[in-house]
Amino acid sequence: VYNPEAELYHYESKSRGLEDTPEKLEKFNKFMAYTWENGDVNHDNYLSPEEFAAQRQRNREKFSRKK
């Protein structure tokens, strides 16, 4: 069934709650560090190889730690 007027909503924190304790924040930070290190957020099957490389470079510049 297809409905072009359908609106979908995704509320990630509704089901798991907020990262509002030190333990949850630590778990979240470890997850994000792992995700960035393993390239999970740097991969998009719908980008051309050239655009993928450009996007990855922009992300490195944007999210790198400043010395």
PDB file of N, CA, C and O in Angstrom:
ATOM      1  N   VAL A   1       0.852  -1.174   0.000  1.00  0.00           N
ATOM      2  CA  VAL A   1       0.000   0.000   0.000  1.00  0.00           C
ATOM      3  C   VAL A   1       0.894   1.232   0.000  1.00  0.00           C
ATOM      4  O   VAL A   1       1.840   1.316   0.779  1.00  0.00           O
ATOM      5  N   TYR A   2       0.593   2.160  -0.859  1.00  0.00           N
ATOM      6  CA  TYR A   2       1.368   3.398  -0.967  1.00  0.00           C
ATOM      7  C   TYR A   2       0.457   4.578  -0.708  1.00  0.00           C
ATOM      8  O   TYR A   2      -0.636   4.657  -1.263  1.00  0.00           O
ATOM      9  N   ASN A   3       0.894   5.464   0.164  1.00  0.00           N
ATOM     10  CA  ASN A   3       0.145   6.677   0.436  1.00  0.00           C
ATOM     11  C   ASN A   3       1.105   7.856   0.353  1.00  0.00           C
ATOM     12  O   ASN A   3       1.938   8.042   1.246  1.00  0.00           O
ATOM     13  N   PRO A   4       1.035   8.675  -0.690  1.00  0.00           N
ATOM     14  CA  PRO A   4       1.969   9.784  -0.846  1.00  0.00           C
ATOM     15  C   PRO A   4       1.791  10.874   0.207  1.00  0.00           C
ATOM     16  O   PRO A   4       2.651  11.732   0.353  1.00  0.00           O
ATOM     17  N   GLU A   5       0.715  10.854   0.938  1.00  0.00           N
ATOM     18  CA  GLU A   5       0.471  11.865   1.960  1.00  0.00           C
ATOM     19  C   GLU A   5       0.865  11.404   3.358  1.00  0.00           C
ATOM     20  O   GLU A   5       0.691  12.137   4.333  1.00  0.00           O
ATOM     21  N   ALA A   6       1.412  10.209   3.471  1.00  0.00           N
ATOM     22  CA  ALA A   6       1.811   9.679   4.772  1.00  0.00           C
ATOM     23  C   ALA A   6       2.978  10.483   5.337  1.00  0.00           C
ATOM     24  O   ALA A   6       3.884  10.894   4.615  1.00  0.00           O
ATOM     25  N   GLU A   7       2.953  10.724   6.633  1.00  0.00           N
ATOM     26  CA  GLU A   7       4.053  11.394   7.335  1.00  0.00           C
ATOM     27  C   GLU A   7       4.573  10.446   8.401  1.00  0.00           C
ATOM     28  O   GLU A   7       3.811   9.958   9.229  1.00  0.00           O
ATOM     29  N   LEU A   8       5.862  10.177   8.358  1.00  0.00           N
ATOM     30  CA  LEU A   8       6.481   9.263   9.312  1.00  0.00           C
ATOM     31  C   LEU A   8       7.316  10.046  10.304  1.00  0.00           C
ATOM     32  O   LEU A   8       7.986  11.012   9.950  1.00  0.00           O
ATOM     33  N   TYR A   9       7.284   9.617  11.544  1.00  0.00           N
ATOM     34  CA  TYR A   9       8.057  10.257  12.604  1.00  0.00           C
ATOM     35  C   TYR A   9       8.900   9.203  13.311  1.00  0.00           C
ATOM     36  O   TYR A   9       8.449   8.078  13.522  1.00  0.00           O
ATOM     37  N   HIS A  10      10.099   9.586  13.682  1.00  0.00           N
ATOM     38  CA  HIS A  10      10.988   8.694  14.428  1.00  0.00           C
ATOM     39  C   HIS A  10      11.467   9.445  15.661  1.00  0.00           C
ATOM     40  O   HIS A  10      12.127  10.465  15.559  1.00  0.00           O
ATOM     41  N   TYR A  11      11.127   8.923  16.812  1.00  0.00           N
ATOM     42  CA  TYR A  11      11.519   9.541  18.074  1.00  0.00           C
ATOM     43  C   TYR A  11      12.487   8.605  18.783  1.00  0.00           C
ATOM     44  O   TYR A  11      12.100   7.784  19.606  1.00  0.00           O
ATOM     45  N   GLU A  12      13.758   8.731  18.466  1.00  0.00           N
ATOM     46  CA  GLU A  12      14.785   7.846  19.019  1.00  0.00           C
ATOM     47  C   GLU A  12      14.787   7.849  20.545  1.00  0.00           C
ATOM     48  O   GLU A  12      14.798   6.804  21.170  1.00  0.00           O
ATOM     49  N   SER A  13      14.780   9.002  21.146  1.00  0.00           N
ATOM     50  CA  SER A  13      14.915   9.062  22.600  1.00  0.00           C
ATOM     51  C   SER A  13      13.641   8.677  23.339  1.00  0.00           C
ATOM     52  O   SER A  13      13.684   8.448  24.540  1.00  0.00           O
ATOM     53  N   LYS A  14      12.512   8.595  22.656  1.00  0.00           N
ATOM     54  CA  LYS A  14      11.264   8.207  23.326  1.00  0.00           C
ATOM     55  C   LYS A  14      11.357   6.795  23.877  1.00  0.00           C
ATOM     56  O   LYS A  14      10.864   6.512  24.954  1.00  0.00           O
ATOM     57  N   SER A  15      11.979   5.907  23.130  1.00  0.00           N
ATOM     58  CA  SER A  15      12.023   4.512  23.555  1.00  0.00           C
ATOM     59  C   SER A  15      13.168   4.210  24.514  1.00  0.00           C
ATOM     60  O   SER A  15      13.057   3.341  25.351  1.00  0.00           O
ATOM     61  N   ARG A  16      14.267   4.928  24.412  1.00  0.00           N
ATOM     62  CA  ARG A  16      15.405   4.594  25.262  1.00  0.00           C
ATOM     63  C   ARG A  16      15.682   5.641  26.337  1.00  0.00           C
ATOM     64  O   ARG A  16      16.494   5.416  27.208  1.00  0.00           O
ATOM     65  N   GLY A  17      15.068   6.787  26.250  1.00  0.00           N
ATOM     66  CA  GLY A  17      15.297   7.831  27.247  1.00  0.00           C
ATOM     67  C   GLY A  17      16.471   8.717  26.881  1.00  0.00           C
ATOM     68  O   GLY A  17      17.192   8.484  25.913  1.00  0.00           O
ATOM     69  N   LEU A  18      16.651   9.754  27.657  1.00  0.00           N
ATOM     70  CA  LEU A  18      17.721  10.721  27.415  1.00  0.00           C
ATOM     71  C   LEU A  18      19.032  10.264  28.033  1.00  0.00           C
ATOM     72  O   LEU A  18      19.045   9.449  28.956  1.00  0.00           O
ATOM     73  N   GLU A  19      20.145  10.789  27.540  1.00  0.00           N
ATOM     74  CA  GLU A  19      21.448  10.545  28.144  1.00  0.00           C
ATOM     75  C   GLU A  19      21.626  11.564  29.268  1.00  0.00           C
ATOM     76  O   GLU A  19      22.326  12.558  29.131  1.00  0.00           O
ATOM     77  N   ASP A  20      20.963  11.311  30.390  1.00  0.00           N
ATOM     78  CA  ASP A  20      20.933  12.308  31.458  1.00  0.00           C
ATOM     79  C   ASP A  20      21.642  11.859  32.732  1.00  0.00           C
ATOM     80  O   ASP A  20      21.535  12.499  33.775  1.00  0.00           O
ATOM     81  N   THR A  21      22.383  10.767  32.660  1.00  0.00           N
ATOM     82  CA  THR A  21      23.190  10.323  33.802  1.00  0.00           C
ATOM     83  C   THR A  21      24.622  10.145  33.317  1.00  0.00           C
ATOM     84  O   THR A  21      24.860   9.959  32.124  1.00  0.00           O
ATOM     85  N   PRO A  22      25.580  10.196  34.227  1.00  0.00           N
ATOM     86  CA  PRO A  22      26.980   9.991  33.811  1.00  0.00           C
ATOM     87  C   PRO A  22      27.194   8.650  33.099  1.00  0.00           C
ATOM     88  O   PRO A  22      27.956   8.570  32.138  1.00  0.00           O
ATOM     89  N   GLU A  23      26.516   7.602  33.552  1.00  0.00           N
ATOM     90  CA  GLU A  23      26.671   6.289  32.928  1.00  0.00           C
ATOM     91  C   GLU A  23      26.155   6.293  31.493  1.00  0.00           C
ATOM     92  O   GLU A  23      26.788   5.755  30.588  1.00  0.00           O
ATOM     93  N   LYS A  24      24.983   6.900  31.277  1.00  0.00           N
ATOM     94  CA  LYS A  24      24.415   6.962  29.926  1.00  0.00           C
ATOM     95  C   LYS A  24      25.268   7.832  29.012  1.00  0.00           C
ATOM     96  O   LYS A  24      25.462   7.509  27.842  1.00  0.00           O
ATOM     97  N   LEU A  25      25.799   8.929  29.544  1.00  0.00           N
ATOM     98  CA  LEU A  25      26.660   9.803  28.739  1.00  0.00           C
ATOM     99  C   LEU A  25      27.937   9.076  28.340  1.00  0.00           C
ATOM    100  O   LEU A  25      28.396   9.190  27.205  1.00  0.00           O
ATOM    101  N   GLU A  26      28.507   8.320  29.269  1.00  0.00           N
ATOM    102  CA  GLU A  26      29.723   7.574  28.956  1.00  0.00           C
ATOM    103  C   GLU A  26      29.448   6.524  27.877  1.00  0.00           C
ATOM    104  O   GLU A  26      30.226   6.368  26.930  1.00  0.00           O
ATOM    105  N   LYS A  27      28.333   5.826  28.004  1.00  0.00           N
ATOM    106  CA  LYS A  27      27.962   4.819  27.009  1.00  0.00           C
ATOM    107  C   LYS A  27      27.759   5.470  25.639  1.00  0.00           C
ATOM    108  O   LYS A  27      28.225   4.960  24.617  1.00  0.00           O
ATOM    109  N   PHE A  28      27.070   6.612  25.605  1.00  0.00           N
ATOM    110  CA  PHE A  28      26.838   7.327  24.357  1.00  0.00           C
ATOM    111  C   PHE A  28      28.156   7.780  23.730  1.00  0.00           C
ATOM    112  O   PHE A  28      28.375   7.618  22.530  1.00  0.00           O
ATOM    113  N   ASN A  29      29.048   8.350  24.536  1.00  0.00           N
ATOM    114  CA  ASN A  29      30.329   8.827  24.018  1.00  0.00           C
ATOM    115  C   ASN A  29      31.171   7.681  23.464  1.00  0.00           C
ATOM    116  O   ASN A  29      31.826   7.820  22.431  1.00  0.00           O
ATOM    117  N   LYS A  30      31.154   6.523  24.131  1.00  0.00           N
ATOM    118  CA  LYS A  30      31.882   5.358  23.625  1.00  0.00           C
ATOM    119  C   LYS A  30      31.284   4.895  22.295  1.00  0.00           C
ATOM    120  O   LYS A  30      32.002   4.549  21.369  1.00  0.00           O
ATOM    121  N   PHE A  31      29.958   4.878  22.224  1.00  0.00           N
ATOM    122  CA  PHE A  31      29.291   4.479  20.986  1.00  0.00           C
ATOM    123  C   PHE A  31      29.665   5.407  19.842  1.00  0.00           C
ATOM    124  O   PHE A  31      29.982   4.959  18.739  1.00  0.00           O
ATOM    125  N   MET A  32      29.636   6.723  20.076  1.00  0.00           N
ATOM    126  CA  MET A  32      29.963   7.674  19.021  1.00  0.00           C
ATOM    127  C   MET A  32      31.430   7.557  18.602  1.00  0.00           C
ATOM    128  O   MET A  32      31.747   7.618  17.413  1.00  0.00           O
ATOM    129  N   ALA A  33      32.326   7.375  19.556  1.00  0.00           N
ATOM    130  CA  ALA A  33      33.745   7.212  19.214  1.00  0.00           C
ATOM    131  C   ALA A  33      33.939   5.962  18.356  1.00  0.00           C
ATOM    132  O   ALA A  33      34.648   5.998  17.349  1.00  0.00           O
ATOM    133  N   TYR A  34      33.304   4.863  18.744  1.00  0.00           N
ATOM    134  CA  TYR A  34      33.395   3.622  17.961  1.00  0.00           C
ATOM    135  C   TYR A  34      32.826   3.828  16.558  1.00  0.00           C
ATOM    136  O   TYR A  34      33.411   3.408  15.562  1.00  0.00           O
ATOM    137  N   THR A  35      31.671   4.477  16.483  1.00  0.00           N
ATOM    138  CA  THR A  35      31.006   4.697  15.203  1.00  0.00           C
ATOM    139  C   THR A  35      31.888   5.516  14.270  1.00  0.00           C
ATOM    140  O   THR A  35      32.065   5.180  13.101  1.00  0.00           O
ATOM    141  N   TRP A  36      32.480   6.604  14.774  1.00  0.00           N
ATOM    142  CA  TRP A  36      33.333   7.443  13.931  1.00  0.00           C
ATOM    143  C   TRP A  36      34.598   6.696  13.516  1.00  0.00           C
ATOM    144  O   TRP A  36      35.048   6.783  12.378  1.00  0.00           O
ATOM    145  N   GLU A  37      35.190   5.960  14.455  1.00  0.00           N
ATOM    146  CA  GLU A  37      36.431   5.252  14.152  1.00  0.00           C
ATOM    147  C   GLU A  37      36.230   4.157  13.110  1.00  0.00           C
ATOM    148  O   GLU A  37      37.108   3.867  12.322  1.00  0.00           O
ATOM    149  N   ASN A  38      35.080   3.521  13.117  1.00  0.00           N
ATOM    150  CA  ASN A  38      34.834   2.404  12.216  1.00  0.00           C
ATOM    151  C   ASN A  38      34.135   2.811  10.932  1.00  0.00           C
ATOM    152  O   ASN A  38      33.767   1.959  10.131  1.00  0.00           O
ATOM    153  N   GLY A  39      33.934   4.095  10.737  1.00  0.00           N
ATOM    154  CA  GLY A  39      33.428   4.592   9.469  1.00  0.00           C
ATOM    155  C   GLY A  39      31.944   4.423   9.236  1.00  0.00           C
ATOM    156  O   GLY A  39      31.471   4.659   8.133  1.00  0.00           O
ATOM    157  N   ASP A  40      31.199   4.000  10.242  1.00  0.00           N
ATOM    158  CA  ASP A  40      29.773   3.766  10.034  1.00  0.00           C
ATOM    159  C   ASP A  40      29.024   5.022   9.611  1.00  0.00           C
ATOM    160  O   ASP A  40      28.074   4.941   8.850  1.00  0.00           O
ATOM    161  N   VAL A  41      29.425   6.177  10.096  1.00  0.00           N
ATOM    162  CA  VAL A  41      28.728   7.411   9.726  1.00  0.00           C
ATOM    163  C   VAL A  41      29.371   8.081   8.516  1.00  0.00           C
ATOM    164  O   VAL A  41      28.907   9.097   8.058  1.00  0.00           O
ATOM    165  N   ASN A  42      30.453   7.490   8.024  1.00  0.00           N
ATOM    166  CA  ASN A  42      31.141   8.056   6.861  1.00  0.00           C
ATOM    167  C   ASN A  42      30.817   7.299   5.578  1.00  0.00           C
ATOM    168  O   ASN A  42      31.523   7.417   4.592  1.00  0.00           O
ATOM    169  N   HIS A  43      29.776   6.505   5.583  1.00  0.00           N
ATOM    170  CA  HIS A  43      29.467   5.692   4.418  1.00  0.00           C
ATOM    171  C   HIS A  43      28.038   5.972   3.950  1.00  0.00           C
ATOM    172  O   HIS A  43      27.115   5.964   4.740  1.00  0.00           O
ATOM    173  N   ASP A  44      27.891   6.231   2.686  1.00  0.00           N
ATOM    174  CA  ASP A  44      26.578   6.491   2.118  1.00  0.00           C
ATOM    175  C   ASP A  44      26.545   5.870   0.721  1.00  0.00           C
ATOM    176  O   ASP A  44      27.240   6.315  -0.177  1.00  0.00           O
ATOM    177  N   ASN A  45      25.736   4.827   0.548  1.00  0.00           N
ATOM    178  CA  ASN A  45      25.667   4.127  -0.731  1.00  0.00           C
ATOM    179  C   ASN A  45      25.117   4.982  -1.860  1.00  0.00           C
ATOM    180  O   ASN A  45      25.245   4.631  -3.021  1.00  0.00           O
ATOM    181  N   TYR A  46      24.469   6.091  -1.545  1.00  0.00           N
ATOM    182  CA  TYR A  46      23.810   6.891  -2.569  1.00  0.00           C
ATOM    183  C   TYR A  46      24.662   8.041  -3.077  1.00  0.00           C
ATOM    184  O   TYR A  46      24.229   8.805  -3.913  1.00  0.00           O
ATOM    185  N   LEU A  47      25.871   8.175  -2.581  1.00  0.00           N
ATOM    186  CA  LEU A  47      26.773   9.219  -3.062  1.00  0.00           C
ATOM    187  C   LEU A  47      27.742   8.641  -4.084  1.00  0.00           C
ATOM    188  O   LEU A  47      28.160   7.492  -3.976  1.00  0.00           O
ATOM    189  N   SER A  48      28.111   9.464  -5.041  1.00  0.00           N
ATOM    190  CA  SER A  48      29.155   9.046  -5.969  1.00  0.00           C
ATOM    191  C   SER A  48      30.473   8.969  -5.192  1.00  0.00           C
ATOM    192  O   SER A  48      30.624   9.608  -4.145  1.00  0.00           O
ATOM    193  N   PRO A  49      31.447   8.198  -5.666  1.00  0.00           N
ATOM    194  CA  PRO A  49      32.732   8.119  -4.962  1.00  0.00           C
ATOM    195  C   PRO A  49      33.380   9.488  -4.760  1.00  0.00           C
ATOM    196  O   PRO A  49      33.984   9.749  -3.720  1.00  0.00           O
ATOM    197  N   GLU A  50      33.236  10.377  -5.741  1.00  0.00           N
ATOM    198  CA  GLU A  50      33.829  11.708  -5.616  1.00  0.00           C
ATOM    199  C   GLU A  50      33.140  12.526  -4.518  1.00  0.00           C
ATOM    200  O   GLU A  50      33.786  13.175  -3.704  1.00  0.00           O
ATOM    201  N   GLU A  51      31.809  12.492  -4.505  1.00  0.00           N
ATOM    202  CA  GLU A  51      31.080  13.246  -3.485  1.00  0.00           C
ATOM    203  C   GLU A  51      31.293  12.639  -2.108  1.00  0.00           C
ATOM    204  O   GLU A  51      31.388  13.336  -1.115  1.00  0.00           O
ATOM    205  N   PHE A  52      31.386  11.310  -2.051  1.00  0.00           N
ATOM    206  CA  PHE A  52      31.662  10.640  -0.784  1.00  0.00           C
ATOM    207  C   PHE A  52      32.994  11.106  -0.215  1.00  0.00           C
ATOM    208  O   PHE A  52      33.098  11.443   0.965  1.00  0.00           O
ATOM    209  N   ALA A  53      34.028  11.164  -1.046  1.00  0.00           N
ATOM    210  CA  ALA A  53      35.346  11.614  -0.597  1.00  0.00           C
ATOM    211  C   ALA A  53      35.301  13.063  -0.141  1.00  0.00           C
ATOM    212  O   ALA A  53      35.897  13.428   0.874  1.00  0.00           O
ATOM    213  N   ALA A  54      34.583  13.905  -0.873  1.00  0.00           N
ATOM    214  CA  ALA A  54      34.476  15.318  -0.502  1.00  0.00           C
ATOM    215  C   ALA A  54      33.722  15.469   0.823  1.00  0.00           C
ATOM    216  O   ALA A  54      34.118  16.257   1.689  1.00  0.00           O
ATOM    217  N   GLN A  55      32.659  14.706   0.988  1.00  0.00           N
ATOM    218  CA  GLN A  55      31.882  14.780   2.230  1.00  0.00           C
ATOM    219  C   GLN A  55      32.713  14.301   3.421  1.00  0.00           C
ATOM    220  O   GLN A  55      32.693  14.904   4.492  1.00  0.00           O
ATOM    221  N   ARG A  56      33.459  13.232   3.215  1.00  0.00           N
ATOM    222  CA  ARG A  56      34.293  12.716   4.298  1.00  0.00           C
ATOM    223  C   ARG A  56      35.347  13.746   4.708  1.00  0.00           C
ATOM    224  O   ARG A  56      35.613  13.936   5.892  1.00  0.00           O
ATOM    225  N   GLN A  57      35.935  14.426   3.724  1.00  0.00           N
ATOM    226  CA  GLN A  57      36.925  15.463   4.037  1.00  0.00           C
ATOM    227  C   GLN A  57      36.280  16.612   4.805  1.00  0.00           C
ATOM    228  O   GLN A  57      36.841  17.105   5.769  1.00  0.00           O
ATOM    229  N   ARG A  58      35.080  17.021   4.393  1.00  0.00           N
ATOM    230  CA  ARG A  58      34.373  18.091   5.113  1.00  0.00           C
ATOM    231  C   ARG A  58      34.081  17.675   6.556  1.00  0.00           C
ATOM    232  O   ARG A  58      34.243  18.472   7.477  1.00  0.00           O
ATOM    233  N   ASN A  59      33.684  16.423   6.744  1.00  0.00           N
ATOM    234  CA  ASN A  59      33.408  15.946   8.097  1.00  0.00           C
ATOM    235  C   ASN A  59      34.668  15.922   8.947  1.00  0.00           C
ATOM    236  O   ASN A  59      34.629  16.277  10.119  1.00  0.00           O
ATOM    237  N   ARG A  60      35.781  15.505   8.361  1.00  0.00           N
ATOM    238  CA  ARG A  60      37.045  15.508   9.111  1.00  0.00           C
ATOM    239  C   ARG A  60      37.400  16.917   9.556  1.00  0.00           C
ATOM    240  O   ARG A  60      37.817  17.136  10.693  1.00  0.00           O
ATOM    241  N   GLU A  61      37.258  17.877   8.656  1.00  0.00           N
ATOM    242  CA  GLU A  61      37.573  19.255   9.000  1.00  0.00           C
ATOM    243  C   GLU A  61      36.600  19.805  10.030  1.00  0.00           C
ATOM    244  O   GLU A  61      37.000  20.504  10.963  1.00  0.00           O
ATOM    245  N   LYS A  62      35.352  19.479   9.889  1.00  0.00           N
ATOM    246  CA  LYS A  62      34.320  20.012  10.775  1.00  0.00           C
ATOM    247  C   LYS A  62      34.402  19.415  12.173  1.00  0.00           C
ATOM    248  O   LYS A  62      34.224  20.117  13.171  1.00  0.00           O
ATOM    249  N   PHE A  63      34.679  18.110  12.264  1.00  0.00           N
ATOM    250  CA  PHE A  63      34.609  17.434  13.549  1.00  0.00           C
ATOM    251  C   PHE A  63      35.955  17.059  14.148  1.00  0.00           C
ATOM    252  O   PHE A  63      36.019  16.382  15.159  1.00  0.00           O
ATOM    253  N   SER A  64      37.049  17.489  13.536  1.00  0.00           N
ATOM    254  CA  SER A  64      38.351  17.155  14.092  1.00  0.00           C
ATOM    255  C   SER A  64      38.585  17.960  15.361  1.00  0.00           C
ATOM    256  O   SER A  64      38.062  19.052  15.546  1.00  0.00           O
ATOM    257  N   ARG A  65      39.391  17.397  16.222  1.00  0.00           N
ATOM    258  CA  ARG A  65      39.724  18.092  17.469  1.00  0.00           C
ATOM    259  C   ARG A  65      40.726  19.173  17.170  1.00  0.00           C
ATOM    260  O   ARG A  65      41.745  18.950  16.516  1.00  0.00           O
ATOM    261  N   LYS A  66      40.443  20.346  17.656  1.00  0.00           N
ATOM    262  CA  LYS A  66      41.344  21.473  17.447  1.00  0.00           C
ATOM    263  C   LYS A  66      42.469  21.396  18.468  1.00  0.00           C
ATOM    264  O   LYS A  66      42.263  21.118  19.624  1.00  0.00           O
ATOM    265  N   LYS A  67      43.696  21.628  18.000  1.00  0.00           N
ATOM    266  CA  LYS A  67      44.854  21.588  18.906  1.00  0.00           C
ATOM    267  C   LYS A  67      45.155  22.947  19.442  1.00  0.00           C
ATOM    268  O   LYS A  67      44.885  23.945  18.933  1.00  0.00           O
TER     269      LYS A  67
END
